[in-house]
PDB file of C-alpha atoms and ligand atoms in Angstrom:
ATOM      1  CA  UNK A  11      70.180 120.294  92.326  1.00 84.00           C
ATOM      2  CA  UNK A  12      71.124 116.981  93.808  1.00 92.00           C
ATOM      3  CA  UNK A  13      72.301 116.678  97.419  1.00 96.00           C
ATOM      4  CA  UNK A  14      73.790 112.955  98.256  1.00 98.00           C
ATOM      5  CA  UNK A  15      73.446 111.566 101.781  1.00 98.00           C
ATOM      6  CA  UNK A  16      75.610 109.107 102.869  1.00 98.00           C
ATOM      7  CA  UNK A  17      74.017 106.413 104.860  1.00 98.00           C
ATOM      8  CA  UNK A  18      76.599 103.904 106.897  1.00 98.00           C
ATOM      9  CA  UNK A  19      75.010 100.566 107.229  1.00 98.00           C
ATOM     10  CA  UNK A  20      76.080  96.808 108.026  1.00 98.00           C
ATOM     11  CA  UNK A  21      79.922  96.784 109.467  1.00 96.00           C
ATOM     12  CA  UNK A  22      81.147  99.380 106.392  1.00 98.00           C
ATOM     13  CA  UNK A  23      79.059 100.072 104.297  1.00 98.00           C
ATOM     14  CA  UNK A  24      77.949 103.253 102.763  1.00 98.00           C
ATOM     15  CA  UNK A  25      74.628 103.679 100.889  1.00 98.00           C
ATOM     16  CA  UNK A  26      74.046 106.793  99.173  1.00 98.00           C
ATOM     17  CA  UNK A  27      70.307 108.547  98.861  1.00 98.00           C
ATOM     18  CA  UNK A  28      70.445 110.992  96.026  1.00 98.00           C
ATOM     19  CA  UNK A  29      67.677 114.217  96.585  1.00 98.00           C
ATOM     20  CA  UNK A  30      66.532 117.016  94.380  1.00 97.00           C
ATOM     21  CA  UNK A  31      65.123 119.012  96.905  1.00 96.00           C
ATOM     22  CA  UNK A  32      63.131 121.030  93.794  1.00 95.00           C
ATOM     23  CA  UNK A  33      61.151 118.184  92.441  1.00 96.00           C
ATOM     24  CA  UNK A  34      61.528 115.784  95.921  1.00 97.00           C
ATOM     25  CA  UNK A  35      62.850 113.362  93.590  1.00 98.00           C
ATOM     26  CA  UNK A  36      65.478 110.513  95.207  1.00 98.00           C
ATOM     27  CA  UNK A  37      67.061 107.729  93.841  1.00 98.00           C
ATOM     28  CA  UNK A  38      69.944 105.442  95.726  1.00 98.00           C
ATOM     29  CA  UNK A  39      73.342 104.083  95.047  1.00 99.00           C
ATOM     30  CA  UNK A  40      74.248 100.431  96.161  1.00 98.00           C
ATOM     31  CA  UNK A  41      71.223  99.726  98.902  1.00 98.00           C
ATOM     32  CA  UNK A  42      72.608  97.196 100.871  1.00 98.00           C
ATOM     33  CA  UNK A  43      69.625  97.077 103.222  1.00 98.00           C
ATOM     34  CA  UNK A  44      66.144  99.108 102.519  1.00 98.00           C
ATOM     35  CA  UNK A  45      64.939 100.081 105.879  1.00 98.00           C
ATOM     36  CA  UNK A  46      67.833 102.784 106.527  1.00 98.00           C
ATOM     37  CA  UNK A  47      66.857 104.174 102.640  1.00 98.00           C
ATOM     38  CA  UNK A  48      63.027 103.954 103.423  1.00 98.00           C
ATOM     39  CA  UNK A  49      63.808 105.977 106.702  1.00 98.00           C
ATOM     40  CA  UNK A  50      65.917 108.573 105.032  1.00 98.00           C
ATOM     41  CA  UNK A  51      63.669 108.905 102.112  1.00 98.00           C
ATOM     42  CA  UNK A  52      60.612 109.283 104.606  1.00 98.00           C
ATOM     43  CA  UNK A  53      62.343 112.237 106.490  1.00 98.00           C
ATOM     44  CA  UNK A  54      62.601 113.846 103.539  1.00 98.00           C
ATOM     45  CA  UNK A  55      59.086 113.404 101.873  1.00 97.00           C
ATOM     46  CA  UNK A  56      60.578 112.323  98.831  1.00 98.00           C
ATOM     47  CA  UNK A  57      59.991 109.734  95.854  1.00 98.00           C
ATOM     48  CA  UNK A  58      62.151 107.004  95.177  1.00 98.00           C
ATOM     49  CA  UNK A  59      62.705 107.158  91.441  1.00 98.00           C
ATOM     50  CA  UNK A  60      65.852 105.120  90.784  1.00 98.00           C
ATOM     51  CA  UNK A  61      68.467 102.741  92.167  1.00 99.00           C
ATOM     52  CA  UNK A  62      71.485 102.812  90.785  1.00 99.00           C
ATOM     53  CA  UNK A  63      73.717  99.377  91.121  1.00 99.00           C
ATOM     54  CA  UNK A  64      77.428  99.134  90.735  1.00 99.00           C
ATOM     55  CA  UNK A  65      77.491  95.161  90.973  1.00 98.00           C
ATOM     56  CA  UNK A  66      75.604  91.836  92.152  1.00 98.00           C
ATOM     57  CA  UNK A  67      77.357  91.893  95.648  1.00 98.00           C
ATOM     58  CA  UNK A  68      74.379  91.470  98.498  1.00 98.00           C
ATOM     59  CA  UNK A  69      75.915  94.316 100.309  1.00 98.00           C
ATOM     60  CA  UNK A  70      75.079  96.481  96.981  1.00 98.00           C
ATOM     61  CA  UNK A  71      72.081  95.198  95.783  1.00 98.00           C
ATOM     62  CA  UNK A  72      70.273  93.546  99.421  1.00 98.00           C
ATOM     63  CA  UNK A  73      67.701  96.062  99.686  1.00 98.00           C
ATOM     64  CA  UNK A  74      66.394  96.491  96.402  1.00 98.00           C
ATOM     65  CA  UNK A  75      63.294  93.836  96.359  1.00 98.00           C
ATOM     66  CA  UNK A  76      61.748  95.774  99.547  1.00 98.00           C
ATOM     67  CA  UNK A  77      62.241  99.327  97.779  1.00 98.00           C
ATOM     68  CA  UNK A  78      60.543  98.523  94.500  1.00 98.00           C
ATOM     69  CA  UNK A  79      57.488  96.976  97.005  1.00 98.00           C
ATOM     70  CA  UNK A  80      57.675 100.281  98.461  1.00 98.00           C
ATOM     71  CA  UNK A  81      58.563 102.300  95.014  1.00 98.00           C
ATOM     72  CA  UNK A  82      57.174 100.071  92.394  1.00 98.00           C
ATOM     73  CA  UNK A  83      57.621 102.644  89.545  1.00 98.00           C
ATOM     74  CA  UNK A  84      61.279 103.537  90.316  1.00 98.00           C
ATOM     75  CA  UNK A  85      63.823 102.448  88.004  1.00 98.00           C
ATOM     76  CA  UNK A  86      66.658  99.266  88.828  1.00 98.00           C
ATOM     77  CA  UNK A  87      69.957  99.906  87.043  1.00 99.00           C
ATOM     78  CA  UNK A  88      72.980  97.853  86.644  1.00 98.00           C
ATOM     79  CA  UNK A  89      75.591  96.531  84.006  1.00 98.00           C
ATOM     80  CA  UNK A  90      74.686  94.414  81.480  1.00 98.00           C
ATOM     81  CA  UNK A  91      77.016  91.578  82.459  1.00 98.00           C
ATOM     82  CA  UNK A  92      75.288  91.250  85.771  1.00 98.00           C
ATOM     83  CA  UNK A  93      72.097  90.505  84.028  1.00 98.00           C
ATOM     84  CA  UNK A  94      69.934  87.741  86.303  1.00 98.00           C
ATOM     85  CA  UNK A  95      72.298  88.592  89.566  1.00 98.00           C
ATOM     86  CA  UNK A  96      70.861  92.084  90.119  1.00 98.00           C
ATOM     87  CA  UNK A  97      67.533  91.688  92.024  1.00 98.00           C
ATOM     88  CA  UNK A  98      64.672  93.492  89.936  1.00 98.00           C
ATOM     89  CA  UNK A  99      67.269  94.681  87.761  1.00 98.00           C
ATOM     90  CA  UNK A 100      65.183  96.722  84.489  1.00 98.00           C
ATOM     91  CA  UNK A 101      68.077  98.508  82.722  1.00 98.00           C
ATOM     92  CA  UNK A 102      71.024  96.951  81.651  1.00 98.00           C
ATOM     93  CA  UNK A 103      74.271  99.447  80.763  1.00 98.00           C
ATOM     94  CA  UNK A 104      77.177  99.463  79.200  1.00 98.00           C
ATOM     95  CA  UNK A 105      80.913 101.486  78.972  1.00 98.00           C
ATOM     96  CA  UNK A 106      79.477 105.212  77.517  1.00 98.00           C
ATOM     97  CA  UNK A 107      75.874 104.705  78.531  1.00 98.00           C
ATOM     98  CA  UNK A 108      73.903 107.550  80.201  1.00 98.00           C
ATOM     99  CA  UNK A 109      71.948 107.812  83.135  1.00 98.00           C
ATOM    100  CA  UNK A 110      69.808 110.650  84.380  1.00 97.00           C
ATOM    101  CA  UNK A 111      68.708 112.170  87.597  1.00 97.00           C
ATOM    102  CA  UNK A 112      67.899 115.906  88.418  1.00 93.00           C
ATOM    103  CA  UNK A 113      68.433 116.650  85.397  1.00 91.00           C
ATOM    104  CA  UNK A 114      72.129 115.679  85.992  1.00 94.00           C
ATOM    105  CA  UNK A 115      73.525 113.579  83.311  1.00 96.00           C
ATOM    106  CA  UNK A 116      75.664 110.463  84.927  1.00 97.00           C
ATOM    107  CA  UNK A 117      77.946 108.646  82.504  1.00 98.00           C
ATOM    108  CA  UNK A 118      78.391 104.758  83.033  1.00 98.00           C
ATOM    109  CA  UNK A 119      82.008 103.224  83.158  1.00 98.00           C
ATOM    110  CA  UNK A 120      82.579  99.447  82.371  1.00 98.00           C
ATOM    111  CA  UNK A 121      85.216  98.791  84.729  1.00 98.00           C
ATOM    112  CA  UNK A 122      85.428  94.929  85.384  1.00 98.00           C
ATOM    113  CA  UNK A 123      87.933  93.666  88.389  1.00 98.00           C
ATOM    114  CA  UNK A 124      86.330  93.193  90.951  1.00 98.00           C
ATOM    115  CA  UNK A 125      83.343  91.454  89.684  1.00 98.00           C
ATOM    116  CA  UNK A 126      82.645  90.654  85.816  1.00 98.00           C
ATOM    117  CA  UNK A 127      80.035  93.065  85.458  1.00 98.00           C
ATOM    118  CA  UNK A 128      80.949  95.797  87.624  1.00 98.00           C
ATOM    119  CA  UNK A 129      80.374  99.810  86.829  1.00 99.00           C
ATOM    120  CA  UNK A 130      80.340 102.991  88.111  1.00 99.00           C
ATOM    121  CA  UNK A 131      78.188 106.136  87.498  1.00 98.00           C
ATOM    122  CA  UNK A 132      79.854 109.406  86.890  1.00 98.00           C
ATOM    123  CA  UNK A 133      78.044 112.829  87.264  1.00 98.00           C
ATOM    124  CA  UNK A 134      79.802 115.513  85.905  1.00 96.00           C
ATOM    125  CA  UNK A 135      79.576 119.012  86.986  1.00 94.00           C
ATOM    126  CA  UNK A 136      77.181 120.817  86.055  1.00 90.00           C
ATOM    127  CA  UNK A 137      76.584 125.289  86.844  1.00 85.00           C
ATOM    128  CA  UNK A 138      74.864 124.520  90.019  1.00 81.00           C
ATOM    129  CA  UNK A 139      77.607 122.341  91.474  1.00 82.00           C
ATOM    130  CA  UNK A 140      81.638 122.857  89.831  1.00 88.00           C
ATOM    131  CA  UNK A 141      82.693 119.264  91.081  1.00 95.00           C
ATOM    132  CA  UNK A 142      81.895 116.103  89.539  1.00 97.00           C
ATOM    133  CA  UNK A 143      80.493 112.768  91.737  1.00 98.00           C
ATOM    134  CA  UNK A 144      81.948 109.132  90.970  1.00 98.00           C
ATOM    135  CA  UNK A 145      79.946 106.775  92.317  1.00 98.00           C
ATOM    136  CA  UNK A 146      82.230 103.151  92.580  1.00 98.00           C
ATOM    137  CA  UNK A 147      81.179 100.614  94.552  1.00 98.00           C
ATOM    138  CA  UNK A 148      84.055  98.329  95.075  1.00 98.00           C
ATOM    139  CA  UNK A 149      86.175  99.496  92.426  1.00 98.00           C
ATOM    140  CA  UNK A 150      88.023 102.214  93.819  1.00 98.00           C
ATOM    141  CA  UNK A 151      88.168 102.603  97.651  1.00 98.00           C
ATOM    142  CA  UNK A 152      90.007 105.775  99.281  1.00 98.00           C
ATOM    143  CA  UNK A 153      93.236 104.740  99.842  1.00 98.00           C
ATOM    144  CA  UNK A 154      92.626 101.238  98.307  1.00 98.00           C
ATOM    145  CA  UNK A 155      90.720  98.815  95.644  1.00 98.00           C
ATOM    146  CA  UNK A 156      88.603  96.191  95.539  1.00 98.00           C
ATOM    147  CA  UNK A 157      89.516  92.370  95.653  1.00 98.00           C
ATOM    148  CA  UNK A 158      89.749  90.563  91.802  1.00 98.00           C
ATOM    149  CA  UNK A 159      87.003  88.315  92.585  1.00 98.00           C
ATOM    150  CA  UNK A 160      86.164  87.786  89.146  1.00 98.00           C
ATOM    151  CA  UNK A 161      88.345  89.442  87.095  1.00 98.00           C
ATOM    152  CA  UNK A 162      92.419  89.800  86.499  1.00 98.00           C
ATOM    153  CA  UNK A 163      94.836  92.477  87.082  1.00 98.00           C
ATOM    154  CA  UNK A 164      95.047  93.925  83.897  1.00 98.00           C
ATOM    155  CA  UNK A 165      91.033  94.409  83.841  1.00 98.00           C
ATOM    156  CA  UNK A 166      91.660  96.101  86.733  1.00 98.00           C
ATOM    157  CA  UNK A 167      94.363  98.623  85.933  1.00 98.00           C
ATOM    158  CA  UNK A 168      92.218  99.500  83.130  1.00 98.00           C
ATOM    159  CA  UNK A 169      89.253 100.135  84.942  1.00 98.00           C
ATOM    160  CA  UNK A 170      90.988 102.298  87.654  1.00 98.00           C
ATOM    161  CA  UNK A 171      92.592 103.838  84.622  1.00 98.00           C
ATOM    162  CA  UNK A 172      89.401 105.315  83.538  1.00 98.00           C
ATOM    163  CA  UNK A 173      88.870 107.138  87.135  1.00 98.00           C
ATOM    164  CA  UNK A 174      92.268 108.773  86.391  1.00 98.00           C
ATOM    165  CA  UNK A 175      91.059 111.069  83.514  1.00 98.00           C
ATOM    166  CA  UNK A 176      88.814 112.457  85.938  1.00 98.00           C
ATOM    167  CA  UNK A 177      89.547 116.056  87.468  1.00 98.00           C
ATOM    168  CA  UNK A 178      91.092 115.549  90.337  1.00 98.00           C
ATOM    169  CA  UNK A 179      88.182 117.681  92.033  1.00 98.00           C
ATOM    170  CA  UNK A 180      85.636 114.699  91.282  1.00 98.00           C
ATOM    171  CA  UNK A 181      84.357 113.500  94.971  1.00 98.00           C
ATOM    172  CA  UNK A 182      84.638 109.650  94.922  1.00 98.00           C
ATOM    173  CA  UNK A 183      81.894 107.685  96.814  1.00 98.00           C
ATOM    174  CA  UNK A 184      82.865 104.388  97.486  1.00 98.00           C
ATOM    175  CA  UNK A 185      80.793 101.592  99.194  1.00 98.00           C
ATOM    176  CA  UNK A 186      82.898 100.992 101.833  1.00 98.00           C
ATOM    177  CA  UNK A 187      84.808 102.936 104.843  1.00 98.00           C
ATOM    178  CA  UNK A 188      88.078 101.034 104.443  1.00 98.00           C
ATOM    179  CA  UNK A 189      90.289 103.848 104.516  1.00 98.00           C
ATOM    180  CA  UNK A 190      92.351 103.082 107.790  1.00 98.00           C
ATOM    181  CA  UNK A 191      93.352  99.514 107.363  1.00 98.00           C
ATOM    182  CA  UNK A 192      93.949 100.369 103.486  1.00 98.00           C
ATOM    183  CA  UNK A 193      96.376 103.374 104.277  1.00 98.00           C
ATOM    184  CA  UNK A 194      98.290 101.407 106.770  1.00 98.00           C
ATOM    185  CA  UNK A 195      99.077  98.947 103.883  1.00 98.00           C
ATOM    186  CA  UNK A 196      99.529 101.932 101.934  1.00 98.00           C
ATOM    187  CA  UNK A 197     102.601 102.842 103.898  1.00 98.00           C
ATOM    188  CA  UNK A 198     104.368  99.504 103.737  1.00 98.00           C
ATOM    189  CA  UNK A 199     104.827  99.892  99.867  1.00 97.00           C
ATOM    190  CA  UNK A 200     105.062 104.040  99.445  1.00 98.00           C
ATOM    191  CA  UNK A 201     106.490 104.814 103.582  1.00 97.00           C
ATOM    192  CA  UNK A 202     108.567 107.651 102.063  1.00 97.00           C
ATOM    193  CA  UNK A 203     104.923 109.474 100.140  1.00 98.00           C
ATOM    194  CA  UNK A 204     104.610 112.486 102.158  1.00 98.00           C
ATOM    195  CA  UNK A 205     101.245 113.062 101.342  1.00 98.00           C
ATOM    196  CA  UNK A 206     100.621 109.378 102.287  1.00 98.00           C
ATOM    197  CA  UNK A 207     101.980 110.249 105.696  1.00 98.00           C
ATOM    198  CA  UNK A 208      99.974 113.322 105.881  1.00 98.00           C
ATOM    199  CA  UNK A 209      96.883 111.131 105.010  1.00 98.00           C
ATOM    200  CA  UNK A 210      97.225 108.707 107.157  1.00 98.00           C
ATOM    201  CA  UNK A 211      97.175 110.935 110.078  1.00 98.00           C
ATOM    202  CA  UNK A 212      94.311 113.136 108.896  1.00 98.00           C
ATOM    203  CA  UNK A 213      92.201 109.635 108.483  1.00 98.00           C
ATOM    204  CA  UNK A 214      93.338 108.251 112.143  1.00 98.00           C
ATOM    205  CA  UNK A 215      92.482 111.370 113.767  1.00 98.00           C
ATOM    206  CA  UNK A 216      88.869 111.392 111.548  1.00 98.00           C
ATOM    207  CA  UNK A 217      88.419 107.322 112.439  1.00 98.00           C
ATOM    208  CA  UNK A 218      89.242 107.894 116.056  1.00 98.00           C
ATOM    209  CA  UNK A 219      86.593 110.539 116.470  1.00 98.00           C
ATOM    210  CA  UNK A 220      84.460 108.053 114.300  1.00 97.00           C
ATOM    211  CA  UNK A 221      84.121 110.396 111.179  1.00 98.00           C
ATOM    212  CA  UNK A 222      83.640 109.233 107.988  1.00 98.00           C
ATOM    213  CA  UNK A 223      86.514 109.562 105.677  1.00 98.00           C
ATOM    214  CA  UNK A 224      83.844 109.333 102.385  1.00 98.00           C
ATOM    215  CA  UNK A 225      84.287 111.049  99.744  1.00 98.00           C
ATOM    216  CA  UNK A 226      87.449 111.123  98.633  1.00 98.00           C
ATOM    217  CA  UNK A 227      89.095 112.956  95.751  1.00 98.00           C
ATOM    218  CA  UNK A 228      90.389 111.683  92.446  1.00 98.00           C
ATOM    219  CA  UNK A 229      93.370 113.810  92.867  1.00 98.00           C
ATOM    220  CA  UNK A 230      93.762 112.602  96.557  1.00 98.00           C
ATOM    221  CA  UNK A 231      93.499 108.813  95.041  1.00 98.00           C
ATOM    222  CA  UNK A 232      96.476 109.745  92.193  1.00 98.00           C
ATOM    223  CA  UNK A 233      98.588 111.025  94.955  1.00 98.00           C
ATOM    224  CA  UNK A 234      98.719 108.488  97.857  1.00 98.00           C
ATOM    225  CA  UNK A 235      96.492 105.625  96.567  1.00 98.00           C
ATOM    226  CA  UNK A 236      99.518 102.731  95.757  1.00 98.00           C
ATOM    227  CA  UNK A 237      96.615 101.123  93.495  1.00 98.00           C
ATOM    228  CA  UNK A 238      96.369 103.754  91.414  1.00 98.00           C
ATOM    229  CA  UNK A 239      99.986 104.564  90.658  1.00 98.00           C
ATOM    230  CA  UNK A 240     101.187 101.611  89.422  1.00 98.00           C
ATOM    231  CA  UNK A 241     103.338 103.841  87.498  1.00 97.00           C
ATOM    232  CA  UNK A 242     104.970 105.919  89.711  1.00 98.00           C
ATOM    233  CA  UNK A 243     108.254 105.130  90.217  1.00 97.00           C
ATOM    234  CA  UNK A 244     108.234 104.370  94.215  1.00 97.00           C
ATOM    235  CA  UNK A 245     105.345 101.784  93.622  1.00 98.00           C
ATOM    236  CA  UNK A 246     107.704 100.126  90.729  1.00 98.00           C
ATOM    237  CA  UNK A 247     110.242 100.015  92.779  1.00 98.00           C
ATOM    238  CA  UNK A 248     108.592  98.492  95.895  1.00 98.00           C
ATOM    239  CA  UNK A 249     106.922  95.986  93.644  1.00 98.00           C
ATOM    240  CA  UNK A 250     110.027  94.545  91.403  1.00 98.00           C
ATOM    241  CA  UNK A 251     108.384  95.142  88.475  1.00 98.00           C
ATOM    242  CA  UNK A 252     107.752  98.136  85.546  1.00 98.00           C
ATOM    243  CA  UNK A 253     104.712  96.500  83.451  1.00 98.00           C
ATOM    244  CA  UNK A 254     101.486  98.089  84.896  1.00 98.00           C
ATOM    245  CA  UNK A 255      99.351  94.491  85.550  1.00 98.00           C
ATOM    246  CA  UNK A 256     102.816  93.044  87.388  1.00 98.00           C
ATOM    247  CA  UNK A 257     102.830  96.142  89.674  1.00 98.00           C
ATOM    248  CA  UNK A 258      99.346  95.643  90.347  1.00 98.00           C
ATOM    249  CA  UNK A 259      99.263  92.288  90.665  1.00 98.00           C
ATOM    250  CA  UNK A 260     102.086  92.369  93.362  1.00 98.00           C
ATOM    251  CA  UNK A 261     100.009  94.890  95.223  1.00 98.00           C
ATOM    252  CA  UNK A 262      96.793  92.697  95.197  1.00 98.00           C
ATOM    253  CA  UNK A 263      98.409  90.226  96.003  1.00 98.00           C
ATOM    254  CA  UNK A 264      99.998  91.896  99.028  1.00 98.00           C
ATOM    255  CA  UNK A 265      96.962  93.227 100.011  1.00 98.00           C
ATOM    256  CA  UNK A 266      94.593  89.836 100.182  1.00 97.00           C
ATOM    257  CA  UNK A 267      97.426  88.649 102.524  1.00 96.00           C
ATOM    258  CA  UNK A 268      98.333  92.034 104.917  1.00 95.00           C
TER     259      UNK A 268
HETATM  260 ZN1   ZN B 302      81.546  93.810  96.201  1.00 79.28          ZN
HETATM  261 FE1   FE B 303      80.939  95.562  98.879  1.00 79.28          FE
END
């Protein structure tokens, strides 16, 4: 069994502690800072085993020196393109690569865009738990994407691409809570999305009573996220353009300057 606590640190970041409660195993998702991950892992009286990277960014990889000084036998993952900019780094993975933790199998995406190097970790169901988990860091945000830092728009529609074979029941934990600001961009390039519009007022009313809006849902994401329906034909439209990277590109564009 594997619970996932999400831990906000900095201004908006999320860090997620993974626990299997049977075998007081943890491991951790993107630890921006180790204190709030030594705390959580404390109250819990469990083992840090693993820490799963999704890119170089400090606000990802920060606290990983300090929890191998803590943890030195757990386990520092990341992509292979980010060798020597991963602190501690010991594995180094690749599109189809596996991962393991509670006996849950997670399956690593290459999914460049926002850095070179960047991936995300996928844990399927399994017949404990009927929904999937997609960890992915700065790749996908609810109701947005990351910024192409390193990499071009058509790496990125590809990447995204992958998340949207996933069942739309798959809970997406993303690194950041940027889900206001990105649906009120949202609505200046999809206004007439009704489920947009319905979003947008379940996430003020969460934000306003300070609730996290993490995770999402894949199938959420298809329906109201602009930057992953490049396709659809209201994005198209909005955009001036058919050819999936042109959409996109627009978008991003739009985006880095809203
Ligand atoms: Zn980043
Ligand atoms: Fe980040």
């Amino acid at each position: 069994m594997m619970n996932i606590i999400r831990i906000p640190v900095l201004e908006d970041n999320y860090i997620f502690v993974l626990h299997d409660p049977d075998t007081n195993e943890g491991a951790v998702v993107d630890p921006a800072v180790a204190k709030p991950v030594l705390d959580c892992l404390e109250s819990l009286g469990a083992k840090l085993v693993a820490i799963f990277n999704t890119h170089h960014h400090l606000d990802h990889v920060g606290g990983n020196k300090e929890l191998i000084e803590a943890f030195p036998d757990a386990v520092v993952y990341g992509g292979k393109e980010d060798r020597g900019r991963i602190p501690r780094q010991q594995v180094f993975l690749e599109e189809g690569d596996q991962v393991e933790f509670s006996g849950k199998k997670g399956k690593v995406f290459f999914v460049p865009g926002h850095t070179r190097a960047h991936i995300a970790y996928y844990f399927a169901p399994t017949k404990d738990d009927d929904k999937g988990d997609l960890f992915c860091g700065d790749t996908l945000f609810a109701g947005g994407c990351g910024r192409l830092f390193e990499g071009t728009p058509a790496q990125m529609v590809d990447s995204l691409d992958k998340f949207r074979t996933l069942p739309d029941d798959t809970r997406v934990w993303c690194a950041h809570e940027y889900t206001l600001s990105n649906l009120k961009f949202a609505i200046t390039v999809d206004g007439n999305n009704l489920y947009l519009l319905d979003r947008y007022e379940e996430v003020r009313i969460a934000r306003s009573q300070d609730k996290p809006t993490i995770p999402s849902l894949i199938g959420i994401e298809k329906k109201t996220n602009p930057f992953m329906r490049w396709d659809s034909e209201s994005v198209k439209l909005a955009m001036g353009f058919e050819q999936p990277e042109r959409v996109f590109a627009k978008l991003r564009g739009m985006k880095d300057n809203f």
